[in-house]
Short mmCIF file of C-alpha atoms in Angstrom, two decimals:
data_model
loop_
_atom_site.label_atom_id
_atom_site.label_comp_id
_atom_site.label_asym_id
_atom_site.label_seq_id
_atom_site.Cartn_x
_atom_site.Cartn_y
_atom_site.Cartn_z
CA UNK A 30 0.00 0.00 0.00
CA UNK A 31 0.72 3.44 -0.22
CA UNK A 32 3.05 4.93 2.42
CA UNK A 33 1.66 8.05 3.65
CA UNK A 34 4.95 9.83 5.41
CA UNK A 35 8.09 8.54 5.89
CA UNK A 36 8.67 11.60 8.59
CA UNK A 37 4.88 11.00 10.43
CA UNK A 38 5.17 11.27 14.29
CA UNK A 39 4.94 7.90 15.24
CA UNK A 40 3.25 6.30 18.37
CA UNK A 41 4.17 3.09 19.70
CA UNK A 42 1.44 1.30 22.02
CA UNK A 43 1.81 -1.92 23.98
CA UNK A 44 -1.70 -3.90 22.97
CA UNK A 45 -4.36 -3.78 25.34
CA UNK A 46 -3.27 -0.19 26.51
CA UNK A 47 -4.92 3.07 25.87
CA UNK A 48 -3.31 5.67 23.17
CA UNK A 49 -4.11 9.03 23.20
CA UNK A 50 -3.38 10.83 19.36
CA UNK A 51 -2.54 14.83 19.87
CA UNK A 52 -3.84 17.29 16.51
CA UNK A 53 -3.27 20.99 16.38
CA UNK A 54 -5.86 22.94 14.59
CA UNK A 55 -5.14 25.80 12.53
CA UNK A 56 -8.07 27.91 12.35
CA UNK A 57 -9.92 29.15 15.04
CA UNK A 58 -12.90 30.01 13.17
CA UNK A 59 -13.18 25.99 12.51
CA UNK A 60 -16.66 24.81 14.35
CA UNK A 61 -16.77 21.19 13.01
CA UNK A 62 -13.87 18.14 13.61
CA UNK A 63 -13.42 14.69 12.00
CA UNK A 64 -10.87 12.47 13.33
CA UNK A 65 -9.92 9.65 10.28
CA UNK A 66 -7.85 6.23 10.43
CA UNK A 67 -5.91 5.11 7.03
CA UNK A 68 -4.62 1.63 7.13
CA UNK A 69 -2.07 0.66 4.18
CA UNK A 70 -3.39 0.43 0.66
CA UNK A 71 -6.70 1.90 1.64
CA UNK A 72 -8.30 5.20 1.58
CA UNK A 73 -9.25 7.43 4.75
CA UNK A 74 -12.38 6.03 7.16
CA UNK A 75 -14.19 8.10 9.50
CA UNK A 76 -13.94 7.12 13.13
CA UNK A 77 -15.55 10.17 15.03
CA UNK A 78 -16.51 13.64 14.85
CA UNK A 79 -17.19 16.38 17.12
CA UNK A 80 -19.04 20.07 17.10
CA UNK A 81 -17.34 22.90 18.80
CA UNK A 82 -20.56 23.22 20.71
CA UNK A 83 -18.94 19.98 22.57
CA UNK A 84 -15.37 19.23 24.43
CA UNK A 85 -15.79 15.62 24.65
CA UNK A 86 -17.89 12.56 22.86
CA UNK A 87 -17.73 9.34 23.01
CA UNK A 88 -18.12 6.08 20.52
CA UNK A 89 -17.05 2.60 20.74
CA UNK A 90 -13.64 2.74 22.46
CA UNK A 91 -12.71 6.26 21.07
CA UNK A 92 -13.03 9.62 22.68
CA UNK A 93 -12.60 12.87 21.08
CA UNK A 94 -11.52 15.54 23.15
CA UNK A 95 -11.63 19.27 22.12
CA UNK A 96 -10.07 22.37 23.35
CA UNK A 97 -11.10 25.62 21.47
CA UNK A 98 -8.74 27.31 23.99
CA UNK A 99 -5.56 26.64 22.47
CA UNK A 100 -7.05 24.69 19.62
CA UNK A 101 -6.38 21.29 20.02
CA UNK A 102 -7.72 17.78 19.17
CA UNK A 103 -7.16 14.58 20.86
CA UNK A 104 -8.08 11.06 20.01
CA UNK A 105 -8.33 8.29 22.59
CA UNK A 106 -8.47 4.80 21.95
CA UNK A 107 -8.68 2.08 24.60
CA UNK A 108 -7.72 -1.26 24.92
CA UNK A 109 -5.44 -0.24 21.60
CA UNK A 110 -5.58 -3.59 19.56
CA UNK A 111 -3.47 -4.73 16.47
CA UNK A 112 -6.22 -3.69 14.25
CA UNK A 113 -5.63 -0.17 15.54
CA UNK A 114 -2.43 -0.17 13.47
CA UNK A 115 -2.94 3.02 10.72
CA UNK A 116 -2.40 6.43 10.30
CA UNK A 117 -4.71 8.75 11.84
CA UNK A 118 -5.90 12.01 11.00
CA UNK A 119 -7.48 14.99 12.41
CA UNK A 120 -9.93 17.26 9.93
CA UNK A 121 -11.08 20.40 10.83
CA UNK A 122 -13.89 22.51 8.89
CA UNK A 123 -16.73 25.38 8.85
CA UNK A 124 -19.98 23.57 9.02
CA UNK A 125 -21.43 27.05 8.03
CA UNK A 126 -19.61 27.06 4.66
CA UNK A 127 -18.01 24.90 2.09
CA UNK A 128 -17.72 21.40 3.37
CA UNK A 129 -14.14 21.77 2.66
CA UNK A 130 -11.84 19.41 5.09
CA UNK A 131 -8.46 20.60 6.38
CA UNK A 132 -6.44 17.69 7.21
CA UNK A 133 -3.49 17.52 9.77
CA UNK A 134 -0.22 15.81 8.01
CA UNK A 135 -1.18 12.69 10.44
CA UNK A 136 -0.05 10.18 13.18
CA UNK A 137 1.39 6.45 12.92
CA UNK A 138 0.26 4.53 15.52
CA UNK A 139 1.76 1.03 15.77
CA UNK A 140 0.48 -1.18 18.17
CA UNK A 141 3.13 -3.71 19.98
CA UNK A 142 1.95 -7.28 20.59
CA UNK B 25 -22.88 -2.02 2.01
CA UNK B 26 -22.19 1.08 -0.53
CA UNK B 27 -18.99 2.19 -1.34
CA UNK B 28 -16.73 4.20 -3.54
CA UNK B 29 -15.04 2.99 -6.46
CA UNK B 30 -11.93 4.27 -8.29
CA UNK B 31 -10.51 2.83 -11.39
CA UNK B 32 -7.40 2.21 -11.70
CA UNK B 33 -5.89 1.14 -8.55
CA UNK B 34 -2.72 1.71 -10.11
CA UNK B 35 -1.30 3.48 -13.29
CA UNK B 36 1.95 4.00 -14.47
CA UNK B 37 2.44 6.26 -16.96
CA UNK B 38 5.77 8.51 -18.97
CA UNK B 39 5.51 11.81 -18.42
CA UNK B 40 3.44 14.00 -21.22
CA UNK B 41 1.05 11.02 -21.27
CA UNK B 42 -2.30 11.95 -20.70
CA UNK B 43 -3.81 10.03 -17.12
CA UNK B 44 -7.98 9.58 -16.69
CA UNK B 45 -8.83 8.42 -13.41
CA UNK B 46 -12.82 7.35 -12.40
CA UNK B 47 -14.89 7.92 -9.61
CA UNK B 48 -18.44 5.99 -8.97
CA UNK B 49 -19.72 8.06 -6.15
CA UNK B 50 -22.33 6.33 -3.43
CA UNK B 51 -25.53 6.20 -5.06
CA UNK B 52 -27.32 8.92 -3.96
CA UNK B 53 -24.23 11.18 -2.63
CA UNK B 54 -24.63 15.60 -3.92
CA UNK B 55 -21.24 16.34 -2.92
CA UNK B 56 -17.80 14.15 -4.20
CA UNK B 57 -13.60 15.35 -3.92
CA UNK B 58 -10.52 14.58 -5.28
CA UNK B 59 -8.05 14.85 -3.01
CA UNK B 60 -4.39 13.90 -3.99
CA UNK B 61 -2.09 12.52 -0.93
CA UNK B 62 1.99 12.73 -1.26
CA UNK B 63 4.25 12.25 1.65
CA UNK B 64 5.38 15.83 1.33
CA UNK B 65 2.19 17.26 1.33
CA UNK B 66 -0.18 14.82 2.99
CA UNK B 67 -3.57 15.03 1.71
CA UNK B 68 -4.38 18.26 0.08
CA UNK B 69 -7.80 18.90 -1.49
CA UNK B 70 -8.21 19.29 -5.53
CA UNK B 71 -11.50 19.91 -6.30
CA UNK B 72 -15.44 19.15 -5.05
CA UNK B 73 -18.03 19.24 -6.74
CA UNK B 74 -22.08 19.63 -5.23
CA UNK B 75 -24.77 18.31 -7.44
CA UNK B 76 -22.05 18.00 -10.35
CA UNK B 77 -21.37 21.48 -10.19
CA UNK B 78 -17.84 22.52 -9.95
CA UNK B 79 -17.56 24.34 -6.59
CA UNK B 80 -14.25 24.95 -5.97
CA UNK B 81 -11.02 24.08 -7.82
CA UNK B 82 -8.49 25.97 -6.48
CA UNK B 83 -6.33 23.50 -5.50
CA UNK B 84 -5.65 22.12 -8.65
CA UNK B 85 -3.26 22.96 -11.20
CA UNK B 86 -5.39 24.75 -13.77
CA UNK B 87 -2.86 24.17 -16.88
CA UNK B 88 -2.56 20.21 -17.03
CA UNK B 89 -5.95 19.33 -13.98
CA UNK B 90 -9.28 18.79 -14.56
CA UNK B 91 -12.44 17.67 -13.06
CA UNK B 92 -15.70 16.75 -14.21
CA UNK B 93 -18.76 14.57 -13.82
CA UNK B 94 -20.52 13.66 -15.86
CA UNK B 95 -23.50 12.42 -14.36
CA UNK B 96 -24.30 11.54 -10.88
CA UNK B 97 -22.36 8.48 -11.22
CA UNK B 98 -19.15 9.38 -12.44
CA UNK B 99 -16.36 11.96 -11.49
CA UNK B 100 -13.21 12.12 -13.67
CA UNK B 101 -9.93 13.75 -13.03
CA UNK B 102 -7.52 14.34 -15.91
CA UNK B 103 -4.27 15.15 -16.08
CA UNK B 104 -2.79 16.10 -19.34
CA UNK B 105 0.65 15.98 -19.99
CA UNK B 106 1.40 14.41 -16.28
CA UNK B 107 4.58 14.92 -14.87
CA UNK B 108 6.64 13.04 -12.49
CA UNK B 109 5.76 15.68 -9.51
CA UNK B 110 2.25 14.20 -10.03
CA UNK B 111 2.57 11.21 -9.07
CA UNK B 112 0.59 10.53 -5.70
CA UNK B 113 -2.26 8.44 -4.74
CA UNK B 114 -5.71 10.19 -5.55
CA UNK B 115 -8.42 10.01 -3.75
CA UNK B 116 -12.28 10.28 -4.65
CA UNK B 117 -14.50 11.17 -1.62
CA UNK B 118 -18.28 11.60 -1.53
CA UNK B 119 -20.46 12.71 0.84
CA UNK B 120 -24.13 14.12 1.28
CA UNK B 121 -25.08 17.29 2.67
CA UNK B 122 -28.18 15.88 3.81
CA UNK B 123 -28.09 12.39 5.85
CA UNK B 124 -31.48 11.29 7.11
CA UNK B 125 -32.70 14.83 7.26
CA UNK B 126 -29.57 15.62 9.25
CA UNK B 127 -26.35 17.69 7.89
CA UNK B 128 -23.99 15.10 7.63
CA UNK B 129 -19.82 16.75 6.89
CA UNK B 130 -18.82 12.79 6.96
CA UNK B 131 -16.94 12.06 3.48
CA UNK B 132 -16.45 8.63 2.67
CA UNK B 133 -13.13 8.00 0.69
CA UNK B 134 -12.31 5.42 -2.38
CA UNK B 135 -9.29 2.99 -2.30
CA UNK B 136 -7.41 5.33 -4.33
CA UNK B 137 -5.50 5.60 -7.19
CA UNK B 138 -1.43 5.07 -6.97
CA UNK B 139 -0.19 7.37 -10.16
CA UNK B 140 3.26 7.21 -10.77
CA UNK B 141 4.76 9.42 -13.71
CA UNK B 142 8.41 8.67 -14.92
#
């Protein structure tokens, strides 16, 4: 598959434990945030979403975390398992406007066995 | 279980050849994007298109890019000549603005297309 960044911050996780992925936003004015996981050879898939109207939801063993403050994502995953093993993405956008994504440049999490 | 399709998976081409790559949006998706992914530049946005209009291309090289559909069912991207700086793994996404009555921003993304121009 394709590599997506041979310089990607990479996280290592021991299986079983929880990872927590950091994202910086870049514009303030951004009211709408997709978090995305790309495994090798495959294209992105949505995992969760949040609206700036929240700082925290929940799905099925992720948590998105928001902090308009100093405009930062995070994405938590517990009980990381191998199948957890991809790139992740944050997206940020104006749900107001054009539907247009901007995507951070991504985080390799590897999950140990 | 609905998906997006691109055709090819993979192309390689010399540069100054003309590339076509094909996107069948989900059946019933207004909104679809080509997005084009390098390791330098991650995944940077081309063009979208709402109802098969054109909505905004100004992401995409206007002298040798563009980006049509057709009909509902089809999105194209064309390159012509390609060059080796275009090679990159190009994605189709499609989405609807409208999701069970509800405003949905979730984009579903293609496998992709790997393009490599030598």
């Amino acid at each position: 598959g394709e590599s997506v960044g041979l310089h990607l911050p990479t996280l290592s996780v021991q299986e079983g434990d929880n990872s927590i992925i950091n994202c910086a936003y870049s514009n303030s004015a951004s009211d709408y945030f997709i978090w995305y996981k790309q495994e090798s050879g495959k294209g992105p898939q949505f995992i969760i979403d949040i609206r700036s109207n929240m700082d925290k939801r929940q799905g099925q063993r992720v948590t998105v975390l928001l902090n308009k403050t100093v405009k930062h994502l995070s994405l938590q995953i517990a009980a990381t398992q191998p199948g957890d093993s991809a790139v992740y993405f944050c997206a940020e956008t104006l749900s107001s406007g054009t539907y247009k994504y901007i995507f951070g440049t991504g985080t390799r999490l590897k999950v140990l066995a | 279980d609905a998906r997006v399709t691109q055709t090819p998976r993979h192309k390689v081409t010399e540069m100054g050849q003309e590339v076509t790559m094909r996107c069948q949006p989900i059946l019933g998706h207004n909104t679809v994007f080509w997005y084009r992914q390098t390791m330098m530049q991650g995944l940077e946005l081309l063009a979208y298109f709402r109802n098969r209009a054109p909505l905004d291309d100004s992401g995409m090289p206007k002298d040798r890019f563009s980006a049509e559909m057709p009909d509902a069912t089809l999105a194209t991207l064309k390159i012509q000549p390609s060059e080796p700086r275009d090679s990159a793994v190009y994605f189709c996404a499609s989405g609807s603005r409208l999701a069970g009555g509800l405003l949905s921003y979730e984009q579903y993304f293609g496998p992709g297309t790997r393009l490599t121009v030598t």
